[in-house]
Amino acid sequence: MKKLSLALVFALSLSGTAQAFDLNGMLSSGSDLLKAATLSDADVKNLAAESSAVMDKKNKVAAASSAYGKRLAKIVKGLDSEDGTKLNFKVYQTKEVNAFAMADGTVRVYSGLLDKMDDDQVRFVIGHEIGHVKLGHSKKAMQLAYAASGARKAAGSSGNSTAAALSESDLGNFAEAIVNAQFSQSQESDADAYGVGFLKRHNYNVQGAPSALRKLAELYGNDSSMLASHPAPGERAAKVEKLIAN
């Protein structure tokens, strides 16, 4: 099965990626581990910054002067911040159709996504990913990952800041957990709505929203049966069209 691990749009199939903890299971079960996590907003931003640095080391980053780098720069020209968060963009060179955002303003777009979608569609994907951050979905995912990993004890006993107490391996696990997280149906719908609002606020073409979701249906089918908590992309496209019309 082709891996569709995009935290926002591509939660159509179950990821086969091995992780140090079952974050997706905990997200869907409403685990009490969330109560045990004490991550503040500042902790989450620090962990996001450190984790994204590890991800940048693990992936091939397209040069700003490359075709992919230039295209992303054109797509996000003038998009320096969103809702008070300064954004930073890079392209990962991989055939995987994916993208993610983190609480420190990190936005990473995979070249496979750029190959499959036009500029307006990519802007919606970016807005949807940022929506997961701004609506607190990514923070919850990181809290659960932190509580489950044992890193909380390591940080508490070290006397250091949360991020400083963690190994590069721990930070890599956090990054993978966030990138591969599968959010609930309501979270996906809310992030879709945020993405539409994002397009409107920045004067982008709002038709990029339903168009991107229909592109998913075209590429991967319109079946939601593999993950019942997530609506089919065609259904999501119809829903965002209603948002646009209102």
C-alpha positions as YAML, in Angstrom:
chain: A
units: angstrom
residues:
- id: 1
  name: MET
  ca: [0.00, 0.00, 0.00]
- id: 2
  name: LYS
  ca: [1.35, 3.43, -0.92]
- id: 3
  name: LYS
  ca: [2.19, 5.42, 2.21]
- id: 4
  name: LEU
  ca: [-0.14, 8.39, 2.63]
- id: 5
  name: SER
  ca: [1.13, 9.91, 5.85]
- id: 6
  name: LEU
  ca: [0.23, 13.58, 5.37]
- id: 7
  name: ALA
  ca: [-0.97, 14.65, 8.78]
- id: 8
  name: LEU
  ca: [-3.82, 16.65, 7.37]
- id: 9
  name: VAL
  ca: [-5.09, 15.61, 4.00]
- id: 10
  name: PHE
  ca: [-3.77, 12.16, 3.38]
- id: 11
  name: ALA
  ca: [-5.09, 10.19, 6.35]
- id: 12
  name: LEU
  ca: [-6.78, 7.73, 4.02]
- id: 13
  name: SER
  ca: [-4.78, 4.63, 4.83]
- id: 14
  name: LEU
  ca: [-2.98, 3.29, 7.85]
- id: 15
  name: SER
  ca: [0.75, 4.04, 7.93]
- id: 16
  name: GLY
  ca: [3.10, 1.08, 8.08]
- id: 17
  name: THR
  ca: [5.85, 3.14, 9.66]
- id: 18
  name: ALA
  ca: [7.29, 1.63, 12.86]
- id: 19
  name: GLN
  ca: [7.29, 4.12, 15.73]
- id: 20
  name: ALA
  ca: [8.52, 4.04, 19.31]
- id: 21
  name: PHE
  ca: [4.96, 4.54, 20.52]
- id: 22
  name: ASP
  ca: [1.49, 4.14, 19.04]
- id: 23
  name: LEU
  ca: [0.56, 7.81, 18.80]
- id: 24
  name: ASN
  ca: [-2.31, 7.20, 16.40]
- id: 25
  name: GLY
  ca: [-3.86, 4.69, 18.79]
- id: 26
  name: MET
  ca: [-3.61, 7.12, 21.67]
- id: 27
  name: LEU
  ca: [-5.03, 9.99, 19.64]
- id: 28
  name: SER
  ca: [-8.09, 7.94, 18.76]
- id: 29
  name: SER
  ca: [-8.59, 6.47, 22.22]
- id: 30
  name: GLY
  ca: [-8.40, 9.71, 24.22]
- id: 31
  name: SER
  ca: [-5.71, 8.26, 26.48]
- id: 32
  name: ASP
  ca: [-5.29, 9.59, 30.00]
- id: 33
  name: LEU
  ca: [-1.62, 10.04, 29.13]
- id: 34
  name: LEU
  ca: [-2.56, 13.51, 27.95]
- id: 35
  name: LYS
  ca: [-3.26, 14.44, 31.56]
- id: 36
  name: ALA
  ca: [0.22, 13.31, 32.53]
- id: 37
  name: ALA
  ca: [1.93, 15.56, 29.99]
- id: 38
  name: THR
  ca: [2.92, 19.00, 31.23]
- id: 39
  name: LEU
  ca: [4.14, 20.55, 28.01]
- id: 40
  name: SER
  ca: [3.57, 24.28, 27.84]
- id: 41
  name: ASP
  ca: [3.20, 26.20, 24.59]
- id: 42
  name: ALA
  ca: [6.85, 27.24, 24.95]
- id: 43
  name: ASP
  ca: [7.88, 23.59, 25.43]
- id: 44
  name: VAL
  ca: [5.95, 22.58, 22.34]
- id: 45
  name: LYS
  ca: [7.62, 25.30, 20.24]
- id: 46
  name: ASN
  ca: [11.06, 24.30, 21.51]
- id: 47
  name: LEU
  ca: [10.41, 20.62, 20.78]
- id: 48
  name: ALA
  ca: [9.08, 21.52, 17.35]
- id: 49
  name: ALA
  ca: [12.16, 23.58, 16.51]
- id: 50
  name: GLU
  ca: [14.55, 20.84, 17.64]
- id: 51
  name: SER
  ca: [12.52, 18.10, 15.96]
- id: 52
  name: SER
  ca: [12.29, 19.94, 12.66]
- id: 53
  name: ALA
  ca: [16.07, 20.46, 12.72]
- id: 54
  name: VAL
  ca: [16.49, 16.69, 13.03]
- id: 55
  name: MET
  ca: [14.04, 16.15, 10.16]
- id: 56
  name: ASP
  ca: [16.00, 18.60, 8.01]
- id: 57
  name: LYS
  ca: [19.15, 16.56, 8.65]
- id: 58
  name: LYS
  ca: [17.42, 13.28, 7.79]
- id: 59
  name: ASN
  ca: [15.89, 14.48, 4.53]
- id: 60
  name: LYS
  ca: [17.33, 15.86, 1.32]
- id: 61
  name: VAL
  ca: [16.45, 19.57, 1.35]
- id: 62
  name: ALA
  ca: [16.05, 21.22, -2.04]
- id: 63
  name: ALA
  ca: [18.30, 24.22, -2.53]
- id: 64
  name: ALA
  ca: [16.59, 27.60, -2.72]
- id: 65
  name: SER
  ca: [18.04, 27.94, -6.23]
- id: 66
  name: SER
  ca: [16.58, 24.62, -7.41]
- id: 67
  name: ALA
  ca: [13.39, 24.32, -9.46]
- id: 68
  name: TYR
  ca: [11.50, 23.03, -6.42]
- id: 69
  name: GLY
  ca: [12.92, 25.73, -4.16]
- id: 70
  name: LYS
  ca: [12.00, 28.47, -6.61]
- id: 71
  name: ARG
  ca: [8.49, 27.11, -7.11]
- id: 72
  name: LEU
  ca: [7.75, 26.95, -3.39]
- id: 73
  name: ALA
  ca: [9.14, 30.47, -2.96]
- id: 74
  name: LYS
  ca: [6.72, 31.65, -5.65]
- id: 75
  name: ILE
  ca: [3.80, 29.82, -4.05]
- id: 76
  name: VAL
  ca: [4.38, 31.39, -0.62]
- id: 77
  name: LYS
  ca: [5.70, 34.79, -1.73]
- id: 78
  name: GLY
  ca: [4.69, 37.36, 0.88]
- id: 79
  name: LEU
  ca: [3.57, 34.68, 3.33]
- id: 80
  name: ASP
  ca: [5.94, 35.55, 6.17]
- id: 81
  name: SER
  ca: [3.66, 34.76, 9.10]
- id: 82
  name: GLU
  ca: [0.29, 33.31, 10.06]
- id: 83
  name: ASP
  ca: [-1.66, 34.36, 13.13]
- id: 84
  name: GLY
  ca: [1.44, 35.72, 14.86]
- id: 85
  name: THR
  ca: [3.75, 32.83, 14.00]
- id: 86
  name: LYS
  ca: [6.72, 33.50, 11.72]
- id: 87
  name: LEU
  ca: [6.86, 30.83, 9.03]
- id: 88
  name: ASN
  ca: [9.86, 29.11, 7.47]
- id: 89
  name: PHE
  ca: [9.55, 26.94, 4.37]
- id: 90
  name: LYS
  ca: [11.65, 24.20, 2.79]
- id: 91
  name: VAL
  ca: [11.14, 21.44, 0.24]
- id: 92
  name: TYR
  ca: [12.06, 17.83, 0.95]
- id: 93
  name: GLN
  ca: [13.10, 16.03, -2.22]
- id: 94
  name: THR
  ca: [11.17, 12.77, -2.16]
- id: 95
  name: LYS
  ca: [8.43, 11.18, -4.24]
- id: 96
  name: GLU
  ca: [6.22, 10.93, -1.16]
- id: 97
  name: VAL
  ca: [3.10, 13.09, -1.40]
- id: 98
  name: ASN
  ca: [3.31, 14.85, 1.94]
- id: 99
  name: ALA
  ca: [3.66, 18.10, 3.90]
- id: 100
  name: PHE
  ca: [3.64, 19.13, 7.53]
- id: 101
  name: ALA
  ca: [3.72, 22.16, 9.82]
- id: 102
  name: MET
  ca: [5.00, 22.54, 13.37]
- id: 103
  name: ALA
  ca: [4.41, 24.96, 16.23]
- id: 104
  name: ASP
  ca: [7.64, 26.89, 15.70]
- id: 105
  name: GLY
  ca: [6.51, 27.95, 12.21]
- id: 106
  name: THR
  ca: [8.21, 25.12, 10.34]
- id: 107
  name: VAL
  ca: [6.45, 24.22, 7.10]
- id: 108
  name: ARG
  ca: [7.90, 21.45, 4.96]
- id: 109
  name: VAL
  ca: [6.48, 20.54, 1.55]
- id: 110
  name: TYR
  ca: [7.56, 17.35, -0.18]
- id: 111
  name: SER
  ca: [8.49, 17.45, -3.85]
- id: 112
  name: GLY
  ca: [6.04, 14.62, -4.52]
- id: 113
  name: LEU
  ca: [3.22, 16.94, -3.45]
- id: 114
  name: LEU
  ca: [4.52, 19.71, -5.73]
- id: 115
  name: ASP
  ca: [4.61, 17.22, -8.60]
- id: 116
  name: LYS
  ca: [0.96, 16.26, -8.10]
- id: 117
  name: MET
  ca: [-0.74, 19.56, -7.24]
- id: 118
  name: ASP
  ca: [-0.93, 23.04, -8.72]
- id: 119
  name: ASP
  ca: [-0.01, 26.20, -6.80]
- id: 120
  name: ASP
  ca: [-3.51, 26.91, -5.46]
- id: 121
  name: GLN
  ca: [-3.89, 23.33, -4.26]
- id: 122
  name: VAL
  ca: [-0.52, 23.43, -2.49]
- id: 123
  name: ARG
  ca: [-1.54, 26.65, -0.73]
- id: 124
  name: PHE
  ca: [-4.61, 24.92, 0.67]
- id: 125
  name: VAL
  ca: [-2.47, 22.01, 1.87]
- id: 126
  name: ILE
  ca: [-0.16, 24.47, 3.62]
- id: 127
  name: GLY
  ca: [-3.12, 26.27, 5.21]
- id: 128
  name: HIS
  ca: [-4.63, 22.99, 6.37]
- id: 129
  name: GLU
  ca: [-1.34, 21.88, 7.93]
- id: 130
  name: ILE
  ca: [-0.97, 25.20, 9.72]
- id: 131
  name: GLY
  ca: [-4.56, 24.76, 10.87]
- id: 132
  name: HIS
  ca: [-3.66, 21.59, 12.74]
- id: 133
  name: VAL
  ca: [-1.04, 23.62, 14.62]
- id: 134
  name: LYS
  ca: [-3.19, 26.68, 15.29]
- id: 135
  name: LEU
  ca: [-6.19, 24.62, 16.42]
- id: 136
  name: GLY
  ca: [-4.11, 22.70, 18.96]
- id: 137
  name: HIS
  ca: [-4.22, 19.32, 17.23]
- id: 138
  name: SER
  ca: [-0.45, 19.09, 16.83]
- id: 139
  name: LYS
  ca: [0.12, 20.16, 20.43]
- id: 140
  name: LYS
  ca: [-2.11, 17.33, 21.66]
- id: 141
  name: ALA
  ca: [-0.22, 14.87, 19.45]
- id: 142
  name: MET
  ca: [3.11, 16.05, 20.83]
- id: 143
  name: GLN
  ca: [1.84, 15.93, 24.43]
- id: 144
  name: LEU
  ca: [0.76, 12.33, 23.94]
- id: 145
  name: ALA
  ca: [4.03, 11.40, 22.28]
- id: 146
  name: TYR
  ca: [5.97, 13.08, 25.09]
- id: 147
  name: ALA
  ca: [3.97, 11.38, 27.86]
- id: 148
  name: ALA
  ca: [4.26, 7.97, 26.22]
- id: 149
  name: SER
  ca: [7.95, 8.06, 25.34]
- id: 150
  name: GLY
  ca: [9.44, 8.26, 28.81]
- id: 151
  name: ALA
  ca: [11.14, 11.48, 27.76]
- id: 152
  name: ARG
  ca: [9.10, 13.32, 30.39]
- id: 153
  name: LYS
  ca: [10.98, 11.52, 33.16]
- id: 154
  name: ALA
  ca: [14.33, 12.19, 31.50]
- id: 155
  name: ALA
  ca: [13.57, 15.88, 31.20]
- id: 156
  name: GLY
  ca: [12.34, 16.12, 34.77]
- id: 157
  name: SER
  ca: [15.39, 14.45, 36.24]
- id: 158
  name: SER
  ca: [17.91, 16.38, 34.17]
- id: 159
  name: GLY
  ca: [16.95, 19.85, 35.29]
- id: 160
  name: ASN
  ca: [17.36, 20.99, 31.68]
- id: 161
  name: SER
  ca: [14.79, 22.44, 29.33]
- id: 162
  name: THR
  ca: [12.45, 19.95, 27.73]
- id: 163
  name: ALA
  ca: [14.16, 19.91, 24.34]
- id: 164
  name: ALA
  ca: [17.69, 20.03, 25.73]
- id: 165
  name: ALA
  ca: [17.08, 16.91, 27.80]
- id: 166
  name: LEU
  ca: [16.21, 14.78, 24.78]
- id: 167
  name: SER
  ca: [18.47, 12.84, 22.46]
- id: 168
  name: GLU
  ca: [18.47, 13.32, 18.71]
- id: 169
  name: SER
  ca: [16.77, 9.93, 18.45]
- id: 170
  name: ASP
  ca: [13.98, 11.07, 20.80]
- id: 171
  name: LEU
  ca: [13.53, 14.27, 18.79]
- id: 172
  name: GLY
  ca: [13.43, 12.28, 15.57]
- id: 173
  name: ASN
  ca: [10.71, 10.06, 17.06]
- id: 174
  name: PHE
  ca: [8.69, 13.13, 18.00]
- id: 175
  name: ALA
  ca: [8.99, 14.53, 14.49]
- id: 176
  name: GLU
  ca: [7.97, 11.24, 12.89]
- id: 177
  name: ALA
  ca: [5.02, 10.94, 15.27]
- id: 178
  name: ILE
  ca: [3.73, 14.39, 14.37]
- id: 179
  name: VAL
  ca: [4.27, 13.96, 10.64]
- id: 180
  name: ASN
  ca: [2.49, 10.59, 10.65]
- id: 181
  name: ALA
  ca: [-0.28, 11.46, 13.11]
- id: 182
  name: GLN
  ca: [-3.80, 10.64, 11.95]
- id: 183
  name: PHE
  ca: [-6.28, 13.14, 13.29]
- id: 184
  name: SER
  ca: [-9.96, 12.60, 14.01]
- id: 185
  name: GLN
  ca: [-12.76, 13.36, 11.58]
- id: 186
  name: SER
  ca: [-13.73, 16.52, 13.45]
- id: 187
  name: GLN
  ca: [-10.11, 17.69, 13.58]
- id: 188
  name: GLU
  ca: [-9.71, 17.10, 9.83]
- id: 189
  name: SER
  ca: [-12.92, 19.03, 9.15]
- id: 190
  name: ASP
  ca: [-11.83, 21.89, 11.39]
- id: 191
  name: ALA
  ca: [-8.42, 22.01, 9.67]
- id: 192
  name: ASP
  ca: [-10.17, 22.04, 6.28]
- id: 193
  name: ALA
  ca: [-12.21, 25.04, 7.45]
- id: 194
  name: TYR
  ca: [-9.05, 26.73, 8.72]
- id: 195
  name: GLY
  ca: [-7.45, 26.10, 5.34]
- id: 196
  name: VAL
  ca: [-10.35, 27.82, 3.56]
- id: 197
  name: GLY
  ca: [-10.04, 30.78, 5.94]
- id: 198
  name: PHE
  ca: [-6.30, 30.84, 5.32]
- id: 199
  name: LEU
  ca: [-6.85, 31.13, 1.57]
- id: 200
  name: LYS
  ca: [-9.35, 33.96, 2.07]
- id: 201
  name: ARG
  ca: [-7.15, 35.90, 4.52]
- id: 202
  name: HIS
  ca: [-4.17, 35.82, 2.20]
- id: 203
  name: ASN
  ca: [-6.20, 36.56, -0.94]
- id: 204
  name: TYR
  ca: [-5.44, 33.20, -2.52]
- id: 205
  name: ASN
  ca: [-7.78, 31.33, -4.83]
- id: 206
  name: VAL
  ca: [-10.28, 29.61, -2.51]
- id: 207
  name: GLN
  ca: [-11.05, 27.04, -5.19]
- id: 208
  name: GLY
  ca: [-7.69, 25.52, -4.31]
- id: 209
  name: ALA
  ca: [-9.43, 23.86, -1.34]
- id: 210
  name: PRO
  ca: [-12.02, 21.66, -3.09]
- id: 211
  name: SER
  ca: [-9.63, 21.23, -6.01]
- id: 212
  name: ALA
  ca: [-6.90, 19.81, -3.75]
- id: 213
  name: LEU
  ca: [-9.32, 17.39, -2.10]
- id: 214
  name: ARG
  ca: [-10.69, 16.23, -5.44]
- id: 215
  name: LYS
  ca: [-7.12, 15.72, -6.62]
- id: 216
  name: LEU
  ca: [-6.71, 13.32, -3.70]
- id: 217
  name: ALA
  ca: [-9.81, 11.44, -4.76]
- id: 218
  name: GLU
  ca: [-8.43, 11.28, -8.29]
- id: 219
  name: LEU
  ca: [-5.04, 10.01, -7.13]
- id: 220
  name: TYR
  ca: [-6.06, 7.63, -4.37]
- id: 221
  name: GLY
  ca: [-9.76, 7.01, -4.70]
- id: 222
  name: ASN
  ca: [-12.73, 8.34, -2.78]
- id: 223
  name: ASP
  ca: [-13.04, 5.47, -0.30]
- id: 224
  name: SER
  ca: [-13.15, 6.28, 3.41]
- id: 225
  name: SER
  ca: [-13.64, 2.67, 4.49]
- id: 226
  name: MET
  ca: [-9.96, 2.10, 5.28]
- id: 227
  name: LEU
  ca: [-10.16, 4.60, 8.10]
- id: 228
  name: ALA
  ca: [-13.73, 5.11, 9.16]
- id: 229
  name: SER
  ca: [-12.97, 8.14, 11.34]
- id: 230
  name: HIS
  ca: [-11.94, 10.12, 8.26]
- id: 231
  name: PRO
  ca: [-14.39, 11.25, 5.58]
- id: 232
  name: ALA
  ca: [-13.62, 10.56, 1.93]
- id: 233
  name: PRO
  ca: [-11.85, 13.44, 0.15]
- id: 234
  name: GLY
  ca: [-14.81, 13.94, -2.19]
- id: 235
  name: GLU
  ca: [-17.08, 14.49, 0.80]
- id: 236
  name: ARG
  ca: [-14.59, 16.94, 2.25]
- id: 237
  name: ALA
  ca: [-14.47, 18.80, -1.06]
- id: 238
  name: ALA
  ca: [-18.26, 19.21, -1.02]
- id: 239
  name: LYS
  ca: [-18.13, 20.46, 2.56]
- id: 240
  name: VAL
  ca: [-15.49, 23.12, 1.87]
- id: 241
  name: GLU
  ca: [-17.45, 24.28, -1.18]
- id: 242
  name: LYS
  ca: [-20.35, 25.03, 1.17]
- id: 243
  name: LEU
  ca: [-17.97, 27.01, 3.41]
- id: 244
  name: ILE
  ca: [-16.76, 29.00, 0.42]
- id: 245
  name: ALA
  ca: [-20.31, 29.77, -0.69]
- id: 246
  name: ASN
  ca: [-21.35, 31.06, 2.76]
...
